[in-house]
XYZ file of C-alpha atoms in Angstrom:
605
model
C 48.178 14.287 73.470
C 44.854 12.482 72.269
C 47.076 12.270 68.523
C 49.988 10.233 70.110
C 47.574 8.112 72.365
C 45.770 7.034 69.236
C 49.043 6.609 67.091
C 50.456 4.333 70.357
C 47.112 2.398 69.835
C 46.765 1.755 66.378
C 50.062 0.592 66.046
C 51.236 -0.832 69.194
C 47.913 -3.293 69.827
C 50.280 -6.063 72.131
C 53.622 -6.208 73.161
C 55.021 -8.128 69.902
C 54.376 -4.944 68.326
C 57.180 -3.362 69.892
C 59.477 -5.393 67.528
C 57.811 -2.820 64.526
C 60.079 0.593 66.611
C 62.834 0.854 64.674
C 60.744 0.699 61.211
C 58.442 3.108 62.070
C 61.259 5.726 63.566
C 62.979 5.199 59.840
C 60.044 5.706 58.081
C 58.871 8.768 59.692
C 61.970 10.300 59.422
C 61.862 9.823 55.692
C 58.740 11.591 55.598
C 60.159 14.303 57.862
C 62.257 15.033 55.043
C 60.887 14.995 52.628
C 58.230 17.455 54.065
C 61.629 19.696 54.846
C 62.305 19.534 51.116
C 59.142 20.577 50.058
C 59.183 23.464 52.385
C 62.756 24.494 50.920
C 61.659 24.523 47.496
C 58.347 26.932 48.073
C 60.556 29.036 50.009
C 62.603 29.226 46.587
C 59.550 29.782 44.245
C 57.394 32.157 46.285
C 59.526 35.715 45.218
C 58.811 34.149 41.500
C 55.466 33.353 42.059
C 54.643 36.707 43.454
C 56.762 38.728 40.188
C 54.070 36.796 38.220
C 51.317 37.638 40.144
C 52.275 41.420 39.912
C 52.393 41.073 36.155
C 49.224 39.375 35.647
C 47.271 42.218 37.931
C 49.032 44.261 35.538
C 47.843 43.078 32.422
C 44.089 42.185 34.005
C 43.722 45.813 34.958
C 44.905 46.592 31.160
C 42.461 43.871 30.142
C 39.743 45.290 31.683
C 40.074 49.011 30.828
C 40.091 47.529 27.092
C 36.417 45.928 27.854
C 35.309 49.043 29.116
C 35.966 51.025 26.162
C 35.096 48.389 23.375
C 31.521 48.184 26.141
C 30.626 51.738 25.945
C 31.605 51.504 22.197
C 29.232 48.495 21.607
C 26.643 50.559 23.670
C 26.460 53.146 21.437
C 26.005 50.771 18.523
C 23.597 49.201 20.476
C 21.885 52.827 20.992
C 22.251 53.923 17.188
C 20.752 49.832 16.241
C 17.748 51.063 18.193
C 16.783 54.528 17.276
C 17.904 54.245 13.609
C 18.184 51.276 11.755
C 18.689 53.522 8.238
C 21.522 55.766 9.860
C 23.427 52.335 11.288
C 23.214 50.589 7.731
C 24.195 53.654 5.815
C 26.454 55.664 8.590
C 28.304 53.119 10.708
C 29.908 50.591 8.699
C 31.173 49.112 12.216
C 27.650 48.258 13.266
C 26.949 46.524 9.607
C 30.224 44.725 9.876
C 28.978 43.640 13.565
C 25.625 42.589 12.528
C 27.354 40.435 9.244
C 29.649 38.596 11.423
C 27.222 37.730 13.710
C 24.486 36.673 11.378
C 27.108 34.649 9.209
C 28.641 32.915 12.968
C 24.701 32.302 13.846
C 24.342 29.930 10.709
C 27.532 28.356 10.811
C 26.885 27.315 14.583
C 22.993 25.890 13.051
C 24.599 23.873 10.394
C 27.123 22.585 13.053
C 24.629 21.645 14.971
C 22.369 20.262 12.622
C 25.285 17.993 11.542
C 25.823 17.022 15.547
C 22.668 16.134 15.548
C 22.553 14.360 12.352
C 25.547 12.360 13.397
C 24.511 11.391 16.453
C 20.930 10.176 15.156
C 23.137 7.847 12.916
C 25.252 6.541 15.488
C 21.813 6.255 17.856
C 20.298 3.805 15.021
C 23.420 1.886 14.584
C 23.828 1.472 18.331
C 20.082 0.037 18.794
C 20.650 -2.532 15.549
C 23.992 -3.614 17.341
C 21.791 -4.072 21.087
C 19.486 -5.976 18.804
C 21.967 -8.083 17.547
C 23.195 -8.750 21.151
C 20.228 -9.885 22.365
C 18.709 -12.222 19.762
C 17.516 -14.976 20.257
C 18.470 -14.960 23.836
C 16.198 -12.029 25.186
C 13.716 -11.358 22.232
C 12.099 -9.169 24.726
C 14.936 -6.670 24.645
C 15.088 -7.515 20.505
C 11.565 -5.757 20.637
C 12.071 -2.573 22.492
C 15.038 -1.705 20.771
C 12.870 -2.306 17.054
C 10.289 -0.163 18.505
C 12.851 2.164 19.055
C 13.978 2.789 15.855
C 10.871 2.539 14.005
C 9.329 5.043 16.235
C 12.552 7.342 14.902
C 11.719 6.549 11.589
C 8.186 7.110 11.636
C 8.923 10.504 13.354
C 11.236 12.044 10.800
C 9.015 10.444 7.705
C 5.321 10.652 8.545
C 5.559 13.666 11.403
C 8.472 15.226 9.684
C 9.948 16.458 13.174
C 13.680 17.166 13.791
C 16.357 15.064 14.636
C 16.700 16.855 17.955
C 13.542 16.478 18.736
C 13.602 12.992 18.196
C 16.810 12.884 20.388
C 15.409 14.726 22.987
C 12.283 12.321 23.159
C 14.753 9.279 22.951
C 17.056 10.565 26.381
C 19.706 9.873 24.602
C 22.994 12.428 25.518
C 22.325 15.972 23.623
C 24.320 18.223 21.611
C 25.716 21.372 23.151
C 23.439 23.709 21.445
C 20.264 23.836 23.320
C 18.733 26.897 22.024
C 18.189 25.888 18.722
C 14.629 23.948 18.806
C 14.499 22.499 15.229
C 16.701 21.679 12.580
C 14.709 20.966 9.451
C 15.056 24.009 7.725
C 18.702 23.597 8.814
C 19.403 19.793 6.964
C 19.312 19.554 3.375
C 16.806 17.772 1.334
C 19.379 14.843 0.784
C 20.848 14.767 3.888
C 17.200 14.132 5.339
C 16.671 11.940 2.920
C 19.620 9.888 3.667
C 19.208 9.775 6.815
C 15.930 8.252 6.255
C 16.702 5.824 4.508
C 19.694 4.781 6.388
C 17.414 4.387 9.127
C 14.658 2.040 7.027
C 17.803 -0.160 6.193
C 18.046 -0.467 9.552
C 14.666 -1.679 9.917
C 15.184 -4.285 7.127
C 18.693 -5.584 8.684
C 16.925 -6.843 11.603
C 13.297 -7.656 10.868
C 14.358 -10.552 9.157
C 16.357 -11.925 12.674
C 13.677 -11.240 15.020
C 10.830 -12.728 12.662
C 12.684 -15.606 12.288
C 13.490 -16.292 15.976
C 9.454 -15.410 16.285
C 8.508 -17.823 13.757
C 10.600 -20.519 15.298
C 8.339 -20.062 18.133
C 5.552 -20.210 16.692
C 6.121 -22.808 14.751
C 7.442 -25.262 17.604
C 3.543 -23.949 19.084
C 1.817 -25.061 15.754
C 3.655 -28.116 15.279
C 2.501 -29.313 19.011
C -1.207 -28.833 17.949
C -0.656 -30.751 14.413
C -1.659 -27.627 12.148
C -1.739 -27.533 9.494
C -4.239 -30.242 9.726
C -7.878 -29.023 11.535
C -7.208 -28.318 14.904
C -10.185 -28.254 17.280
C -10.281 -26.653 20.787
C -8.770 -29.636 22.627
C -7.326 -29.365 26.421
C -3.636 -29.409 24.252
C -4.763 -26.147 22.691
C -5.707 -24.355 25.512
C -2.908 -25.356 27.399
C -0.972 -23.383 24.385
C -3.108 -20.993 23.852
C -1.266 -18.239 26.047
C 2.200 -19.422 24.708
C 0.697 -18.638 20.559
C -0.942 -15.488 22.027
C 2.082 -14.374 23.213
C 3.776 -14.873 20.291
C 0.960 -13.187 17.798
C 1.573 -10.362 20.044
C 5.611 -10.062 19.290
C 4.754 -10.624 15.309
C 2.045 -7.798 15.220
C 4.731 -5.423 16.582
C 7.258 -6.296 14.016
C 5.411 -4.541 11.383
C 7.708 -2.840 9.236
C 6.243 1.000 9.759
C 4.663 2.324 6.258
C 3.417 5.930 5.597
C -0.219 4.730 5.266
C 0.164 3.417 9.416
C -1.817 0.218 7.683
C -0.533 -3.337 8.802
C 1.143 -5.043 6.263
C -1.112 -7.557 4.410
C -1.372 -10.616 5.209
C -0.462 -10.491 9.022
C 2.565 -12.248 9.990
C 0.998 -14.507 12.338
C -1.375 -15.617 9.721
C 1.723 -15.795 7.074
C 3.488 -18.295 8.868
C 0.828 -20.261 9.523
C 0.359 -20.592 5.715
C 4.068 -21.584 5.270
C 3.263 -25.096 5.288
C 0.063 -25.430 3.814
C 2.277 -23.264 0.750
C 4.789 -26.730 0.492
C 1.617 -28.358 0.114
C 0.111 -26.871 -2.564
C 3.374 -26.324 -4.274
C 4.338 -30.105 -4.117
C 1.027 -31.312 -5.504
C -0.079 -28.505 -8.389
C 3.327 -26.954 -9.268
C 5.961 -29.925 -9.618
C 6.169 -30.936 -13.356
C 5.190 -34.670 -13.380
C 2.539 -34.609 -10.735
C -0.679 -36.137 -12.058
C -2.537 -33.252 -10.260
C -0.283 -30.492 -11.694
C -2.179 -29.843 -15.181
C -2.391 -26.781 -16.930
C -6.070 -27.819 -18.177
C -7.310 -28.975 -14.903
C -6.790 -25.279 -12.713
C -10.283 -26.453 -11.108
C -8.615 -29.009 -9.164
C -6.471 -26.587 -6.750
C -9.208 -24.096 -6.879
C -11.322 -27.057 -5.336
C -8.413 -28.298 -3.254
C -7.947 -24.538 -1.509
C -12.121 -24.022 -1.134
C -11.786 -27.224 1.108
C -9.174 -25.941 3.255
C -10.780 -22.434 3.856
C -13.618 -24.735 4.979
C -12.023 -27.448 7.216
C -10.200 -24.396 9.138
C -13.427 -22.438 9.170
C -13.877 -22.947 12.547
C -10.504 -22.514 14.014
C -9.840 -19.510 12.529
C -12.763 -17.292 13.066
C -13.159 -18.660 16.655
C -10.044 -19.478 18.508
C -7.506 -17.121 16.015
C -9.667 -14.147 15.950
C -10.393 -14.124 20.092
C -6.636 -14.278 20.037
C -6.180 -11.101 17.513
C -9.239 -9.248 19.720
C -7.627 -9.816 22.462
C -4.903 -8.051 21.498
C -6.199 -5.390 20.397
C -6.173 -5.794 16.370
C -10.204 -5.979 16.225
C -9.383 -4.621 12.537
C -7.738 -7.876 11.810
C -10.250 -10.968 10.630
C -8.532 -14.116 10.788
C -10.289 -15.420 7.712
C -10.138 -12.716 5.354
C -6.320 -12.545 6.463
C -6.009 -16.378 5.427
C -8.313 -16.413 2.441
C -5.728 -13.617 1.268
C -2.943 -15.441 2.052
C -4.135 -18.485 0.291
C -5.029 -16.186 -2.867
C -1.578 -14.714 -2.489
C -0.067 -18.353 -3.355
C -2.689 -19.205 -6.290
C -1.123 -15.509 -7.783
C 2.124 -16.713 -7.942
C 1.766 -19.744 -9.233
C -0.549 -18.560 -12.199
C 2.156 -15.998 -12.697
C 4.320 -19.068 -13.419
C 1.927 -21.000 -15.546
C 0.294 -17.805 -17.859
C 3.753 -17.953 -20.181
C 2.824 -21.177 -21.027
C -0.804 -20.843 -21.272
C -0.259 -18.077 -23.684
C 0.466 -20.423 -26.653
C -3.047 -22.215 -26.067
C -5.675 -19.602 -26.288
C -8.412 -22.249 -25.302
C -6.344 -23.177 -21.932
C -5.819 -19.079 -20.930
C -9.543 -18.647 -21.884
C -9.902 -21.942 -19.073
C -7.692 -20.874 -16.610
C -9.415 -17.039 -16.598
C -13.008 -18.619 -16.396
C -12.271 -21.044 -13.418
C -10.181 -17.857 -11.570
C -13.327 -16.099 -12.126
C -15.763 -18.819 -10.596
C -13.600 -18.719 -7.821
C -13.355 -15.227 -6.984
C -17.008 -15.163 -7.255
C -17.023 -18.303 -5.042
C -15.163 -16.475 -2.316
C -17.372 -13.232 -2.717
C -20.922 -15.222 -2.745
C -20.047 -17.939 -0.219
C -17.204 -16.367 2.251
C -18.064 -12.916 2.026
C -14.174 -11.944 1.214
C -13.907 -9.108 -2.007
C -10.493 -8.552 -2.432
C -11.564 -4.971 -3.726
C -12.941 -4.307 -0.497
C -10.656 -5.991 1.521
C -7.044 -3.701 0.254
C -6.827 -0.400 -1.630
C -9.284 0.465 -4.083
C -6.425 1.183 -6.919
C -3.843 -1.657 -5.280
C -2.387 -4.006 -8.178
C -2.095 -6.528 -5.449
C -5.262 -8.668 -5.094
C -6.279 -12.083 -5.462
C -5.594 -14.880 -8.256
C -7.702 -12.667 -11.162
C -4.398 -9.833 -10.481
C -1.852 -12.521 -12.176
C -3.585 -11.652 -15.456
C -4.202 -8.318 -15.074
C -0.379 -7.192 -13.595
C 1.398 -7.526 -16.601
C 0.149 -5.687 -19.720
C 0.416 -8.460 -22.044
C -1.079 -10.980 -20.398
C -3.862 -8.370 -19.792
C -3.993 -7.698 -23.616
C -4.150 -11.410 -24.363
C -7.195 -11.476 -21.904
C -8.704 -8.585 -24.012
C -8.222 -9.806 -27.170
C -9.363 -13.362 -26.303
C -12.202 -12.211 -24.828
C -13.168 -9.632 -27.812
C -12.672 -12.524 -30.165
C -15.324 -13.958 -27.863
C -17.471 -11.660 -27.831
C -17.384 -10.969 -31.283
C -18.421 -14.746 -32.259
C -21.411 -14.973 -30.062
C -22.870 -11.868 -31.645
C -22.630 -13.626 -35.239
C -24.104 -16.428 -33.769
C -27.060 -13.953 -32.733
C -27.393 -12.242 -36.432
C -27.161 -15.744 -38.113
C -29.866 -16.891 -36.464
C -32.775 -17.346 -38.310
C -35.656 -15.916 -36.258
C -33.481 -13.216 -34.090
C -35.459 -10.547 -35.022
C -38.801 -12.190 -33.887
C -39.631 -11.248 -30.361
C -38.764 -13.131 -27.231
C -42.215 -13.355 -25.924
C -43.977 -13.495 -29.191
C -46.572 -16.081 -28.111
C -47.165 -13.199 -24.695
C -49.052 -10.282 -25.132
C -48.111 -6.873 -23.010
C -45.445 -8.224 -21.476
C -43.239 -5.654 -22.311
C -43.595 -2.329 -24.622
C -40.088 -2.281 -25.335
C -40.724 -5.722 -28.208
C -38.065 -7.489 -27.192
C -36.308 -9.104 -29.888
C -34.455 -12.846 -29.909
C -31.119 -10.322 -30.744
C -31.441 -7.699 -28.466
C -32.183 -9.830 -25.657
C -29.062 -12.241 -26.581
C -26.959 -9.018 -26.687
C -28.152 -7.484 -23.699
C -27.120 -10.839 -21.891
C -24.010 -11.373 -23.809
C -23.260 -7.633 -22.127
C -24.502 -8.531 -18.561
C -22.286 -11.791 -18.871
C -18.751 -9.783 -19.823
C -19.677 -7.482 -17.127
C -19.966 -10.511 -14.929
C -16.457 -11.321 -15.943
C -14.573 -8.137 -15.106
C -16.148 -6.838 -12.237
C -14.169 -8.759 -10.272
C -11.002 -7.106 -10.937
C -9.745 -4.805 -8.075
C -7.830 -1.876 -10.228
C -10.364 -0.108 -11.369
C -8.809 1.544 -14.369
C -8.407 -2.449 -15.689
C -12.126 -2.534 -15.583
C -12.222 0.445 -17.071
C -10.320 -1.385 -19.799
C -11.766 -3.806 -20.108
C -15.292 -1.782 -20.527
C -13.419 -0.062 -23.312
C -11.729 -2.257 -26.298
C -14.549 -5.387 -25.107
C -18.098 -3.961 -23.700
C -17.931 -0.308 -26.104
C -16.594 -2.794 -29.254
C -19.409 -5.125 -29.109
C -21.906 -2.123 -28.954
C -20.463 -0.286 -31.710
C -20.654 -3.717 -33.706
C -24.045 -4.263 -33.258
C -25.063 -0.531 -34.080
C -23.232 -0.928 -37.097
C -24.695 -4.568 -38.319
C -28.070 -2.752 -38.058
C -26.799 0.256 -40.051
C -25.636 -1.728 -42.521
C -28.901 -3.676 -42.689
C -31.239 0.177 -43.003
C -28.419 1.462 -45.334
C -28.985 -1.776 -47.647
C -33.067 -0.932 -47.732
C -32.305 2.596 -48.017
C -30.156 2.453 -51.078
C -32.200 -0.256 -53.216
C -34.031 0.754 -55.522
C -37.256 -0.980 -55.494
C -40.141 -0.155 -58.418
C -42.055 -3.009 -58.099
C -42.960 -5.406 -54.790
C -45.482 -7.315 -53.712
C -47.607 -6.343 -51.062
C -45.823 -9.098 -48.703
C -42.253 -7.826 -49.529
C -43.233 -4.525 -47.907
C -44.217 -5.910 -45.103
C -41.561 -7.682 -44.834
C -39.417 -4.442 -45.221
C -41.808 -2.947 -42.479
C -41.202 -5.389 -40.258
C -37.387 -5.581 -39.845
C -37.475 -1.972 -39.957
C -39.819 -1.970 -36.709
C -37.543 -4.966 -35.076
C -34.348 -2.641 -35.587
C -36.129 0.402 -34.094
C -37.040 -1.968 -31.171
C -34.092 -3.836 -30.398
C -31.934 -0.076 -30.696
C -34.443 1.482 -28.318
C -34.661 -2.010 -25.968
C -30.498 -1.633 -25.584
C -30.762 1.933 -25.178
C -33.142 1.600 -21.742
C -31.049 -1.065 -20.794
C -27.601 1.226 -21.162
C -29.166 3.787 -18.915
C -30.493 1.187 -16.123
C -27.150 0.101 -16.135
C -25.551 4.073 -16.832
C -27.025 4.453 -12.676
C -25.739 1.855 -11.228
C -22.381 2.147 -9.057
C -20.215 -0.019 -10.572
C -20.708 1.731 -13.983
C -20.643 5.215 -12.098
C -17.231 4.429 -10.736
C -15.532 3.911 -13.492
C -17.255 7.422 -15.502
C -16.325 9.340 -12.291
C -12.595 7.920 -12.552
C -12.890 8.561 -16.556
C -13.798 12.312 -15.781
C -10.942 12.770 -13.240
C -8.314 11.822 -15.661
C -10.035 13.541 -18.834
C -11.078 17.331 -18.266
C -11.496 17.700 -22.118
C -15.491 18.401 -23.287
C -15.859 14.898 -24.958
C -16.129 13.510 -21.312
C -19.270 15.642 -20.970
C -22.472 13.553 -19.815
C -24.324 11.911 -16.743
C -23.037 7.943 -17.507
C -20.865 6.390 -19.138
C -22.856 5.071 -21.653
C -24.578 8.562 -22.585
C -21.958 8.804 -26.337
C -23.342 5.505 -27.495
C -26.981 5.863 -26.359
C -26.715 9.504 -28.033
C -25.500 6.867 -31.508
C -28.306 4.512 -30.817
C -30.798 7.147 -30.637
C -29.759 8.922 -33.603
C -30.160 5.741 -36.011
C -33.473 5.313 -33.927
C -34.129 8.513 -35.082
C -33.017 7.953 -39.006
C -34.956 4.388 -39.271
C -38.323 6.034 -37.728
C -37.739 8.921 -40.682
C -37.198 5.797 -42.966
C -40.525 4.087 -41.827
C -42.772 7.501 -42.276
C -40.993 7.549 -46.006
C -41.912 4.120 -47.006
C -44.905 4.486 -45.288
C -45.664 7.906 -47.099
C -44.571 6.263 -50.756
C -47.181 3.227 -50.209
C -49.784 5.823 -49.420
C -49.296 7.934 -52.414
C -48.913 5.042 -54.824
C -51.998 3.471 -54.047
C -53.444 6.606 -54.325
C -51.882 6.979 -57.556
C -53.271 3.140 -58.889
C -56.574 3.879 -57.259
C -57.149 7.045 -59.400
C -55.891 5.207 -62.507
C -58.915 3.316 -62.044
């Protein structure tokens, strides 16, 4: 009763709904039908229906007496596995057929896996570059999480070497159907993990470049409003931007392109765009041909022209910049050092430009070297920025001194124009006419070693290439350079003395005044003096660290005996003393002959 009341209710609301009768009579007597239709056709099926039924039971109950026999079958595998391993692999050849299967359909499913896996990791790092490429420039934000995302993947399978599940797992990404198996390196092949890494790094690359250069957009739009690249001072325009740049620093730092060493990339990117247009500069005045300031012989002049920039932005950078870098957490990062490098970075490219044609002018190279030199001792003595410090010990990349040392010519050039060098000061030494008088001949005691006008020249000549390469940050360069220039110069003076004793030594003198041996004497003495004033020298300098570096290096890459010794200098010293050694014998010999021969005249008498 409480069905028809509602049905009269919902349909029938006012009397004009009485006109809807004769529709609603036809339409439920369609459905009356069709309902008698249905019921006719079950009636049909259900004898059918229940045949099948009959037959399945049938074949179920057949079904399951087969599982019972194949289970206590398997049982008693199961039992023979346990108590005997040597009676199932030699007795039931069921059980070892069992086990094969198994084992073989156990690494098939791990290599199916593994590919699932390996697949999906693909498609995972596709997906985020496509989000990424969605998003920019409208939500950089988004740009930025999804770059995390995939150099966190990267920097997972590379530097901790985990799976690709793992890495799945971690991401929350959708899983493969094999949840048992926890890792999957052992399961990928070498190349397949190395594809996969590197299809993920060219990820990386594909969008760094889109998202920097929305970033540096911003930034630049920032720096343009506070007219850098001129000095900028802390003005009330500043620190009304000062959030805005911050902001932006902070997006650039996290764009770092992920490296195995988990060391930024040098210079910072903030600090690299900042440089951009103080590089247009540079390259507009000192490296367009016809520009009076662009001069081959004149490299002084943008040496000069970038010292006056690192001090007009002084200020700026290691006050307002670094706060900025602190604040963010990069209190590794010095906002000077970072733009000196930068700066440097610009210089090396351009002499890498000019050394072709400096090449044909040994007198300009020579130039060019001696001012880079000046300046990278500038930097050291006056900023406090070492670019050997300030990167990798070994690193090829370093300041403006690294354009002539990166390419082995230009670094041979260097050598040999510096030997040459080298080799003409020392002739000036031997042809002067008093170099074997003493320095301090008109001092007495002011030094027992006697030094002579040629041993102190040399010893400064030494000290003054020593000067010159010790600024290089590869080591094995200096090591070099210590090599064909330093160990050249000393074997050339050892042997311009050895020529000089062998000369006395094999002259046959019968008759000489009483002033010629004395002369004779006395060079004898100055050689024995200037050999023993270089050898104490040799060993000051065989202690300290620069010299130890390079003998420690030396050792490391030579096991063989030769390398024995406490310095690097111990071979030559060991040659130095030696002819010491023969001129002293030479001395007592002429000493011994002048003895006897008087002896001889005086009993004449």
């Amino acid at each position: 009763m409480t069905s028809v009341l509602e049905f009269l209710n919902e349909n029938f609301k006012s009397v004009t709904d009485l006109a809807k009768v004769d529709s609603l009579i036809s339409e439920h007597q369609n459905e009356l039908e069709r309902l008698q239709q249905r019921v006719s056709k079950q009636a049909e099926s259900y004898p059918k229906k229940l045949n099948e039924s009959l037959k399945s039971t049938k074949q179920s109950k057949e079904t399951l007496i087969s599982i019972q026999s194949n289970k206590d079958k398997l049982l008693n595998l199961i039992d023979t596995y346990d108590v005997s391993i040597p009676s199932l692999s030699s007795e039931s050849s069921d059980a070892k057929d069992l086990v094969r299967f198994l084992t073989e359909k156990y690494v098939l499913l791990e290599r199916f896996a593994a590919l699932h896996t390996y697949l999906r990791l693909l498609s995972l790092a596709d997906e985020l570059v496509e989000e990424i490429r969605t998003h920019n420039p409208n939500s950089i934000e988004k740009c930025l999480v999804s770059y995390q995302t995939i150099c966190k993947i990267w920097t997972k399978l590379v530097i901790e070497e985990a799976s690709a599940l793992d890495i799945l797992l971690e991401s929350g990404k959708e899983l493969p159907p094999w949840p048992s198996i926890k890792r999957l390196n052992d399961a990928l092949t070498p190349n397949a993990r190395t594809g996969l890494q590197s299809h993920i790094f060219g990820c990386i690359t594909a969008v760094y470049s889109d998202i920097t250069a929305t970033l540096e957009e911003k930034l630049n739009m920032l720096l343009t409003k506070i007219k850098w690249p001129n000095q900028v001072k802390a003005s009330e325009e500043f620190m009304t931007l000062k959030d805005d740049i911050k902001a932006v620093f902070r997006d650039l730092l996290s764009m770092n392109i992920p490296e195995k060493s988990g060391k930024l990339k040098r210079p910072v990117l903030p600090i690299q765009i900042m440089v951009k247009p103080i590089a247009l500069r540079l390259k507009f005045h000192f490296d367009q041909p016809g520009k009076p300031t662009a001069r081959l012989d004149k490299p002084e002049w943008i040496f000069q022209y970038v010292m006056n920039l690192i001090e007009e932005h002084n200020l700026f950078l290691q006050t307002q910049i670094q706060l900025i870098f602190e604040s963010l957490g990069y209190q590794q990062i010095n906002a000077k050092m970072e733009f000196i490098y930068a700066l440097e970075q610009i210089l090396s490219q351009k002499f890498r430009r000019d050394i072709p044609k400096l090449l044909s002018d040994a007198n300009l190279f020579a130039h060019a070297v001696t001012e880079s030199i000046t300046f990278t001792k500038t930097l050291r003595d006056v900023h406090g920025y070492d670019v050997s410090k300030y990167l990798k010990e070994n690193s090829n990349e370093g300041g403006v001194l690294s354009s002539f040392t990166d390419n082995d010519e230009w670094f041979s050039a260097w050598i040999d124009i510096e030997t040459e060098a080298g080799k003409t000061r020392l002739a000036e030494i031997f042809d002067g006419r008093d170099c074997w008088n003493l320095s301090f001949e008109s001092m007495t005691d002011i030094d027992e070693l006697k030094l002579s006008i040629a041993s102190d020249g040399f010893i400064l000549l030494l000290d003054t290439i020593s000067e010159r390469y010790k600024m290089l940050p590869n080591i094995l360069r200096r090591i070099s350079f210590f090599s064909e220039v330093q160990l050249t110069l000393l074997d050339e003076y050892l042997k311009f003395i050895r020529g000089k004793v062998d000369n006395h030594a094999n002259t046959f003198k019968p008759k000489i005044t009483l002033e010629q041996r004395n002369d004779d004497v006395f060079l004898l003495s100055r050689y024995c003096s200037s050999l023993n004033h270089v050898c104490h020298t040799l060993r000051d300098w065989g202690e300290e660290l620069f010299y130890l570096e390079m003998w420690e290096t030396i050792k490391k890459g030579n096991t063989s005996s030769e390398q024995d010794g406490d310095t690097i200098f111990d071979s030559i010293i060991s040659a130095y003393t030696d002819e010491y050694n023969r001129i002293l014998s030479i001395l007592v010999n002429d000493c011994d002959q002048e003895i006897t021969e008087s002896l001889w005249q005086y009993a004449k008498k």
